[in-house]
mmCIF file of C-alpha atoms in Angstrom:
data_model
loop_
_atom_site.group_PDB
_atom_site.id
_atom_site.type_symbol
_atom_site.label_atom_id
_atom_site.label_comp_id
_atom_site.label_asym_id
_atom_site.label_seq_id
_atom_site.Cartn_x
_atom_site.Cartn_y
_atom_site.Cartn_z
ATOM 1 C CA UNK Q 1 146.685 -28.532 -71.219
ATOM 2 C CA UNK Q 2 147.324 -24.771 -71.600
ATOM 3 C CA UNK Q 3 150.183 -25.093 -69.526
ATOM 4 C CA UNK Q 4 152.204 -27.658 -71.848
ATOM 5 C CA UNK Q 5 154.024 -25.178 -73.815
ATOM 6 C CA UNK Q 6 155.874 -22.399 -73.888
ATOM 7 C CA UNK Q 7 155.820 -18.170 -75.031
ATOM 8 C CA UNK Q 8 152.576 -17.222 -73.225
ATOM 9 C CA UNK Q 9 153.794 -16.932 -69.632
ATOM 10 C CA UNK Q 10 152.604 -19.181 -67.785
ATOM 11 C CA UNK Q 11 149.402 -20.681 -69.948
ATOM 12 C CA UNK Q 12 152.270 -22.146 -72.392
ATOM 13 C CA UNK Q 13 152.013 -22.103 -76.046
ATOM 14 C CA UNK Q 14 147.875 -22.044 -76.173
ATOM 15 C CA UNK Q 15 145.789 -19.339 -76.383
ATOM 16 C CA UNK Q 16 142.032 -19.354 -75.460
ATOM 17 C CA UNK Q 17 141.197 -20.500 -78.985
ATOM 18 C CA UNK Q 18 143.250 -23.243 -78.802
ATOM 19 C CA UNK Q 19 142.207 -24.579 -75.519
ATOM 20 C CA UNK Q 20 138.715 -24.243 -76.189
ATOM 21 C CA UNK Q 21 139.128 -26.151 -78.958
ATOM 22 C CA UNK Q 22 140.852 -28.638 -77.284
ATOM 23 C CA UNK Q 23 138.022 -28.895 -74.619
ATOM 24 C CA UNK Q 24 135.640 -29.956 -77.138
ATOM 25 C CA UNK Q 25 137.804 -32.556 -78.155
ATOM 26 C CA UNK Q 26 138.511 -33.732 -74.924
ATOM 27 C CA UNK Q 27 134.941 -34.123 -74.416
ATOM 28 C CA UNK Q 28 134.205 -35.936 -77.458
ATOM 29 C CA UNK Q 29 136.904 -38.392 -76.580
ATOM 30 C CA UNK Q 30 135.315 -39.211 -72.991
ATOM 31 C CA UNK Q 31 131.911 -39.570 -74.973
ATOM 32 C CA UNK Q 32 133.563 -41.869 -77.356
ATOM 33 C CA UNK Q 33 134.996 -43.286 -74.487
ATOM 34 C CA UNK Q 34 132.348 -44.242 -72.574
ATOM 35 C CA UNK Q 35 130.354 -44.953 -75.623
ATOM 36 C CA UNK Q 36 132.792 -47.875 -76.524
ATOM 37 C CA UNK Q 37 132.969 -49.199 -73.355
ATOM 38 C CA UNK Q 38 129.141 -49.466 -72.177
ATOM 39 C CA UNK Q 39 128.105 -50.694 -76.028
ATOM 40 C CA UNK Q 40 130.743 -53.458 -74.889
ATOM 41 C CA UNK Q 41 129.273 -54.427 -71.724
ATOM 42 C CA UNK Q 42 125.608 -54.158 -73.098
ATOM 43 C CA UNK Q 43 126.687 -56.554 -75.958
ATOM 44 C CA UNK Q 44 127.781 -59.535 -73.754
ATOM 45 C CA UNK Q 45 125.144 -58.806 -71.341
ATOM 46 C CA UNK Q 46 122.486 -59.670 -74.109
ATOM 47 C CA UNK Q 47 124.236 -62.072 -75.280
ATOM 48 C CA UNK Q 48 123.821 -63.934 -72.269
ATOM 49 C CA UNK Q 49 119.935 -63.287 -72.077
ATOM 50 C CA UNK Q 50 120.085 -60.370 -70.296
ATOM 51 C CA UNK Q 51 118.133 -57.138 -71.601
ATOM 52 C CA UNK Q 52 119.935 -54.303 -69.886
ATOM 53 C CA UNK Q 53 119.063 -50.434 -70.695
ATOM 54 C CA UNK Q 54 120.909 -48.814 -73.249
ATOM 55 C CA UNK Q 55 123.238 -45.377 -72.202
ATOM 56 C CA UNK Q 56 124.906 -42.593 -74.603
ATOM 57 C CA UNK Q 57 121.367 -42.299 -76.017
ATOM 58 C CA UNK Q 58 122.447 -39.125 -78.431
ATOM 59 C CA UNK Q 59 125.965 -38.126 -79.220
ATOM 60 C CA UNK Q 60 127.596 -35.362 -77.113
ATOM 61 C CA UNK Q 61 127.187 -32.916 -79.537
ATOM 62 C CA UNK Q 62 123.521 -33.585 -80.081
ATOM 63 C CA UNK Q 63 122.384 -32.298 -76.971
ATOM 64 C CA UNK Q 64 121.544 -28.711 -76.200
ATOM 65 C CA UNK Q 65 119.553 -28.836 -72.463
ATOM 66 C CA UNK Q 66 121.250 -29.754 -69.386
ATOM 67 C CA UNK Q 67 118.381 -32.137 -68.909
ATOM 68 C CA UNK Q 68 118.400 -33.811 -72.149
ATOM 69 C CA UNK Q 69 121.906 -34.376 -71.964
ATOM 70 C CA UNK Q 70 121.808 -35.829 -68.395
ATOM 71 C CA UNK Q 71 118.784 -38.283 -69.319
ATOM 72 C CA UNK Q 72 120.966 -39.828 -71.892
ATOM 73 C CA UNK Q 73 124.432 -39.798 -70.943
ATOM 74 C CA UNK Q 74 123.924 -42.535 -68.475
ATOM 75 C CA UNK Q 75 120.555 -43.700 -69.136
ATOM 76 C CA UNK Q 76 120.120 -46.568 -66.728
ATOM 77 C CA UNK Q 77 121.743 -44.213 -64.127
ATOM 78 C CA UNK Q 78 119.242 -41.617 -64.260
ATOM 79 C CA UNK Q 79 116.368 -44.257 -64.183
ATOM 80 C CA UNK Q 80 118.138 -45.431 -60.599
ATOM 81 C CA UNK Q 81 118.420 -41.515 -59.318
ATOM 82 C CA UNK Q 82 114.564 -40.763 -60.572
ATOM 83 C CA UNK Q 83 113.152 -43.648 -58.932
ATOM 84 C CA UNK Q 84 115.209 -43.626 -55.678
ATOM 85 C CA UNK Q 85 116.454 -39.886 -55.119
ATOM 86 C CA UNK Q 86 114.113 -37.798 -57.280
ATOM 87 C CA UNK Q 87 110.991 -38.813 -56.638
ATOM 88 C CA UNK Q 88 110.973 -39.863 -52.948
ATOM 89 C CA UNK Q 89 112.421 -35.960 -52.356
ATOM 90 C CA UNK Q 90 108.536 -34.868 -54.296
ATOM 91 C CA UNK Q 91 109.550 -34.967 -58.132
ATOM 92 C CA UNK Q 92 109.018 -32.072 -60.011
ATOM 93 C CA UNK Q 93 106.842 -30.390 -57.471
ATOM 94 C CA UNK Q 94 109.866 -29.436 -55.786
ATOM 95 C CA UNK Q 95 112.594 -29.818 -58.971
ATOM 96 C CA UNK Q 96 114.700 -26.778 -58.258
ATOM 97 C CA UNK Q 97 115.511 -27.675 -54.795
ATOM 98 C CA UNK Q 98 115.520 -31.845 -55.652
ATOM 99 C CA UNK Q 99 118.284 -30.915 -58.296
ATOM 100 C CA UNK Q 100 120.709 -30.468 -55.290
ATOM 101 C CA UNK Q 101 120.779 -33.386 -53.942
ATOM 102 C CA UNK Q 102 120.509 -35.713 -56.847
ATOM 103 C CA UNK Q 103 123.601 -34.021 -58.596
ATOM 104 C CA UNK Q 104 125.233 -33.778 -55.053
ATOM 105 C CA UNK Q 105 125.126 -37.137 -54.862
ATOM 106 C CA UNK Q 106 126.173 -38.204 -58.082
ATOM 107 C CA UNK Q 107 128.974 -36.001 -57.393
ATOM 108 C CA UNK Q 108 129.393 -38.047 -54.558
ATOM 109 C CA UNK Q 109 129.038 -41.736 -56.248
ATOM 110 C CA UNK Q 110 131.675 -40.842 -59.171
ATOM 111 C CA UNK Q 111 134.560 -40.924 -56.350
ATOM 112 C CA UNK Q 112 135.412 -39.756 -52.904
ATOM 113 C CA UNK Q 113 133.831 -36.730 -52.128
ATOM 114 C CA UNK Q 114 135.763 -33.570 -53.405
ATOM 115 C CA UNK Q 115 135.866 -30.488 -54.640
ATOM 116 C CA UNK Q 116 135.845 -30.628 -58.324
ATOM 117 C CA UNK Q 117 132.687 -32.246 -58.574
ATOM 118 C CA UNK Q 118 130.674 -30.435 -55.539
ATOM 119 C CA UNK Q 119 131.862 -27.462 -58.148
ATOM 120 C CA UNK Q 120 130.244 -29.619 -61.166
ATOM 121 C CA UNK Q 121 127.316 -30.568 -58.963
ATOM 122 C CA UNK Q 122 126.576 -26.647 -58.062
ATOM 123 C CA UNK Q 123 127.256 -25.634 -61.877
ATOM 124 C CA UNK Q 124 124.573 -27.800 -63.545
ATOM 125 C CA UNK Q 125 121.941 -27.665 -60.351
ATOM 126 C CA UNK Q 126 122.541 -24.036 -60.363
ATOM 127 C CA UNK Q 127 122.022 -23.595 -64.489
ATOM 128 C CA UNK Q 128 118.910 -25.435 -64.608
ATOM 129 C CA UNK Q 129 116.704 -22.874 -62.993
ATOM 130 C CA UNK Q 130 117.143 -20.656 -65.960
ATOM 131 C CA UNK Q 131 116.769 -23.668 -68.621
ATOM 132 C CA UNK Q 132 113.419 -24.167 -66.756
ATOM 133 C CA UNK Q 133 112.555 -20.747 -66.601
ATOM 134 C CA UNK Q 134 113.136 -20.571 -70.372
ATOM 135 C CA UNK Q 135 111.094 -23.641 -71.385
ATOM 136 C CA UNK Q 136 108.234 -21.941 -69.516
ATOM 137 C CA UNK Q 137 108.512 -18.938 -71.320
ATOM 138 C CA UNK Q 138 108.718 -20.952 -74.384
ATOM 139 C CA UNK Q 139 105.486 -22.877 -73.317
ATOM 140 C CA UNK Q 140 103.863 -20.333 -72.389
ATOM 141 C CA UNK Q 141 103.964 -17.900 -75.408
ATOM 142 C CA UNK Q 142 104.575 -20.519 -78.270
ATOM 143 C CA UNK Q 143 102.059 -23.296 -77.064
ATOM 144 C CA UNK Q 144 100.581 -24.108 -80.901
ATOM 145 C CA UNK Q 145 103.164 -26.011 -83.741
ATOM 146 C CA UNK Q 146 102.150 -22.577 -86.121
ATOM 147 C CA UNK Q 147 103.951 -20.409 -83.269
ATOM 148 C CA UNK Q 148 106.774 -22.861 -82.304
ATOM 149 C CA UNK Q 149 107.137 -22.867 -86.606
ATOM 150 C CA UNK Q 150 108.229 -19.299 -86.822
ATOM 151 C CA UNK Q 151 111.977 -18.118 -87.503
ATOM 152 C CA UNK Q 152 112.302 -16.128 -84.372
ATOM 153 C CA UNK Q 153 111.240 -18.908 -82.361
ATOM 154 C CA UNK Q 154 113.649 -21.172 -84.203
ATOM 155 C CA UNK Q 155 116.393 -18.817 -84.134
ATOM 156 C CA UNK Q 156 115.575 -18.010 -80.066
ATOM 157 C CA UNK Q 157 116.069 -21.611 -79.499
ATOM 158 C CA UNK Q 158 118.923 -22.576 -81.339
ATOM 159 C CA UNK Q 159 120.585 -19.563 -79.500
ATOM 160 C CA UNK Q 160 119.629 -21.116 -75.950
ATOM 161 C CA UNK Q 161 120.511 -24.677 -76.789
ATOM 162 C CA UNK Q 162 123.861 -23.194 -78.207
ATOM 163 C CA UNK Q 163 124.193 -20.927 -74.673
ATOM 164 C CA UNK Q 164 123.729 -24.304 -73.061
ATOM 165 C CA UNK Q 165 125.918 -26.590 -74.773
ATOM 166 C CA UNK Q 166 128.941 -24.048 -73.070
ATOM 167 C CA UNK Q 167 127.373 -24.908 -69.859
ATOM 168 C CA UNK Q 168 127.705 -28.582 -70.712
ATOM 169 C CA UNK Q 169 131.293 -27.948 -71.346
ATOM 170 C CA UNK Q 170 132.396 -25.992 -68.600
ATOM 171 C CA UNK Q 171 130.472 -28.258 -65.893
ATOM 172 C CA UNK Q 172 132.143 -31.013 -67.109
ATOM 173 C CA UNK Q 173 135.760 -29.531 -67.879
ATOM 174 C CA UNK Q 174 135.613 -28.561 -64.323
ATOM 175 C CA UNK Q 175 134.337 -32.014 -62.728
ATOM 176 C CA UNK Q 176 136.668 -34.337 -65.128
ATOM 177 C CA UNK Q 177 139.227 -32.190 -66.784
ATOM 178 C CA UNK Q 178 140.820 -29.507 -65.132
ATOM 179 C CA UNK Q 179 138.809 -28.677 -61.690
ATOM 180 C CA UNK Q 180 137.758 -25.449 -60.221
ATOM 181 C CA UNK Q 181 141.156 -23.589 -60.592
ATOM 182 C CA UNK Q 182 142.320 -24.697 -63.931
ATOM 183 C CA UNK Q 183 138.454 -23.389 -64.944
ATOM 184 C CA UNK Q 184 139.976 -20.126 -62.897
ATOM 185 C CA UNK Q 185 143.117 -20.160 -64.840
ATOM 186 C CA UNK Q 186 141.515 -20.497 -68.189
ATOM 187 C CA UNK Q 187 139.375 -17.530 -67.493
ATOM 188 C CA UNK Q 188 142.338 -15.336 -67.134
ATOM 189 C CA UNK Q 189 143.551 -16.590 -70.315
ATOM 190 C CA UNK Q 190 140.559 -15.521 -71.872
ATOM 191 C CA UNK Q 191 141.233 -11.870 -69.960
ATOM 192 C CA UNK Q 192 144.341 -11.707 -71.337
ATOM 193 C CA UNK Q 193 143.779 -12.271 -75.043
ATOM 194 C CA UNK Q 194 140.123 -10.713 -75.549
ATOM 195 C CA UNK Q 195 140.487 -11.089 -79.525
ATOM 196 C CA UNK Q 196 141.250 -14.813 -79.193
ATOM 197 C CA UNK Q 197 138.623 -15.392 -77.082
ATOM 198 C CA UNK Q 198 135.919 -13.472 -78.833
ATOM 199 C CA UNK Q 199 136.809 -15.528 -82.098
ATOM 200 C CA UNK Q 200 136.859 -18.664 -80.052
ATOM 201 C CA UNK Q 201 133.038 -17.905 -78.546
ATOM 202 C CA UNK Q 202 131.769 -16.252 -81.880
ATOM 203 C CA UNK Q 203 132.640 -19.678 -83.824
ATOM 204 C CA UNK Q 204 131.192 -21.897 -81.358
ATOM 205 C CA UNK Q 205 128.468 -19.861 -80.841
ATOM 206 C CA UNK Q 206 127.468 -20.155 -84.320
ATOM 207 C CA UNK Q 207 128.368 -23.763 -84.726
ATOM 208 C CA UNK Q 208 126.746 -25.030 -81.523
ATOM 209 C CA UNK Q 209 123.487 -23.153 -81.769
ATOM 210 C CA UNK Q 210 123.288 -24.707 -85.692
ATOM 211 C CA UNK Q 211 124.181 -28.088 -83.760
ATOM 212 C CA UNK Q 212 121.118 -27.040 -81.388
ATOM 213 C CA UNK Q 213 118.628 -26.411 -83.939
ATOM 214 C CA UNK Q 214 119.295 -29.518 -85.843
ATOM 215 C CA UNK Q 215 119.181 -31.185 -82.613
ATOM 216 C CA UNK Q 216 115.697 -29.964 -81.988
ATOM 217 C CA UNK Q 217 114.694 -30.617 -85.522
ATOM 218 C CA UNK Q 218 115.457 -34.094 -85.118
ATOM 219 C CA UNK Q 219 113.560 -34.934 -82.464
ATOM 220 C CA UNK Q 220 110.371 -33.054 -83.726
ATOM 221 C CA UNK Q 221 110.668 -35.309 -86.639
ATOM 222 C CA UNK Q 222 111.189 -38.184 -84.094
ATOM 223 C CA UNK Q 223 108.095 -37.214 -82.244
ATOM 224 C CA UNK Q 224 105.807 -36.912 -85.352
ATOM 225 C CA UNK Q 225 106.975 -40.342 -86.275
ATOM 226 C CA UNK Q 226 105.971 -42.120 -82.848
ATOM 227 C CA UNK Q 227 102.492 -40.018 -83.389
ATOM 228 C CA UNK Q 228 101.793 -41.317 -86.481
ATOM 229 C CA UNK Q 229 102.296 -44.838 -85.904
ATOM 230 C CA UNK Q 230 100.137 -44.653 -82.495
ATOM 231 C CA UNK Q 231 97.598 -43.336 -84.635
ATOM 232 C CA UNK Q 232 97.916 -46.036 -87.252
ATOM 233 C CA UNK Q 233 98.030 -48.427 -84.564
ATOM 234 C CA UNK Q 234 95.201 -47.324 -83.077
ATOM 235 C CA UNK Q 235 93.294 -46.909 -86.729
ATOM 236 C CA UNK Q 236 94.438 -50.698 -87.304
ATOM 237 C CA UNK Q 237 93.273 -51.628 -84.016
ATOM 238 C CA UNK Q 238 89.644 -49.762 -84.783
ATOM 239 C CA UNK Q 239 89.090 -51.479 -87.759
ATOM 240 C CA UNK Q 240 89.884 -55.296 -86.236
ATOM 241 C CA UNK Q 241 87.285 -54.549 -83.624
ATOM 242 C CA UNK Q 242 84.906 -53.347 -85.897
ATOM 243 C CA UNK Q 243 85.466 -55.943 -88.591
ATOM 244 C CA UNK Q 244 85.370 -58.500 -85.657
ATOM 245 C CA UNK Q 245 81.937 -57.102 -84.610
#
């Protein structure tokens, strides 16, 4: 992309603002993409009595843990790779070293085996250690809905998911878009115009991690809402068996 243009040497006519930029947008296009073309496929699949599970769960900007993302990006997928990879290898008691092989060999089943996507494999598998080791944290110290209520837990998180959403976009900009040395190339760029890039980082920062926390807002709400109408159900339920009795 950054090499399309010219008066910057060889990067072309874009700076590191304007090919981050266009990085989001090229991942917004593949979600759209995809979105389009599974919604498709799901539609004539019911329509000929088949029930068939849905993908693109969340939009690509509504996702701020490598995790989250992952379990709804290609739903069904991950359902196939839990029950057939991720388990058999011992689940979560051994999640940090399962992580390897299940992105290994998705990285594997997109296309022949090379290099661009061992490097996405290692980039998400390797980030996800941290992710964990900050959910723990959080866990640990903000176990009650009073602590997890306060501003500097809000504003910790929205920071994280906003830290993570770049992850999200460089994995992927390196397995689909641009490989290992383009990544290398654009991190020059960045070396090279310091200003641009700061400005390109501080916006996104700011944007993303408000992305994050409305993100995380959302599906507290969404929670709440399936907890409620268990506990109606289970209130109606009560009061059949008693008026029954």
């Amino acid at each position: 992309v950054w090499q399309g243009g010219s008066g910057r040497g060889e990067y072309g006519a874009y700076g590191p603002f304007e090919v981050g930029v266009l990085s989001l947008m090229v991942l917004n296009f593949m979600w759209l993409k995809f979105t389009v073309i599974w919604r498709f496929f799901r539609l004539w699949a019911l329509a000929s009595g088949v029930e068939v599970p849905e993908n693109m769960l969340r939009c690509i900007n509504n996702n701020a843990t490598i995790l989250g993302f992952w379990k709804g990006w290609h739903a069904s997928y991950n359902r196939w790779l839990v029950r057939y990879i991720y388990v058999p290898l011992g689940g979560a008691r051994y999640r940090l070293l399962n992580v390897w092989a299940v992105f290994g060999f998705v990285g594997a089943w997109h296309d022949k085996v090379a290099w661009h996507l061992i490097h996405w494999a290692w980039i998400f598998a390797l980030f996800l250690a941290p992710e964990m080791a900050v959910r723990a944290v959080g866990a640990k110290y903000y176990r009650t809905p009073e602590a997890r209520s306060k501003l500097a837990y809000k504003l910790a998180r929205a920071a994280c998911g906003g830290a993570m959403i770049h992850v999200l976009v460089a994995g992927n900009m390196v397995g689909y878009v641009v490989g290992a040395d383009g990544l290398s190339q654009l991190w020059r760029l960045y070396v090279d115009d310091v200003g641009s890039a700061l400005r390109f980082f501080a916006m996104t920062m700011a944007m993303m991690s408000v992305a994050a926390h409305l993100g995380f807002e959302q599906r507290a709400r969404e929670d709440a809402a399936r907890e409620g109408a268990a506990r109606e159900g289970s209130a109606k339920e009560g009061a059949g068996k008693g008026a029954a009795g």
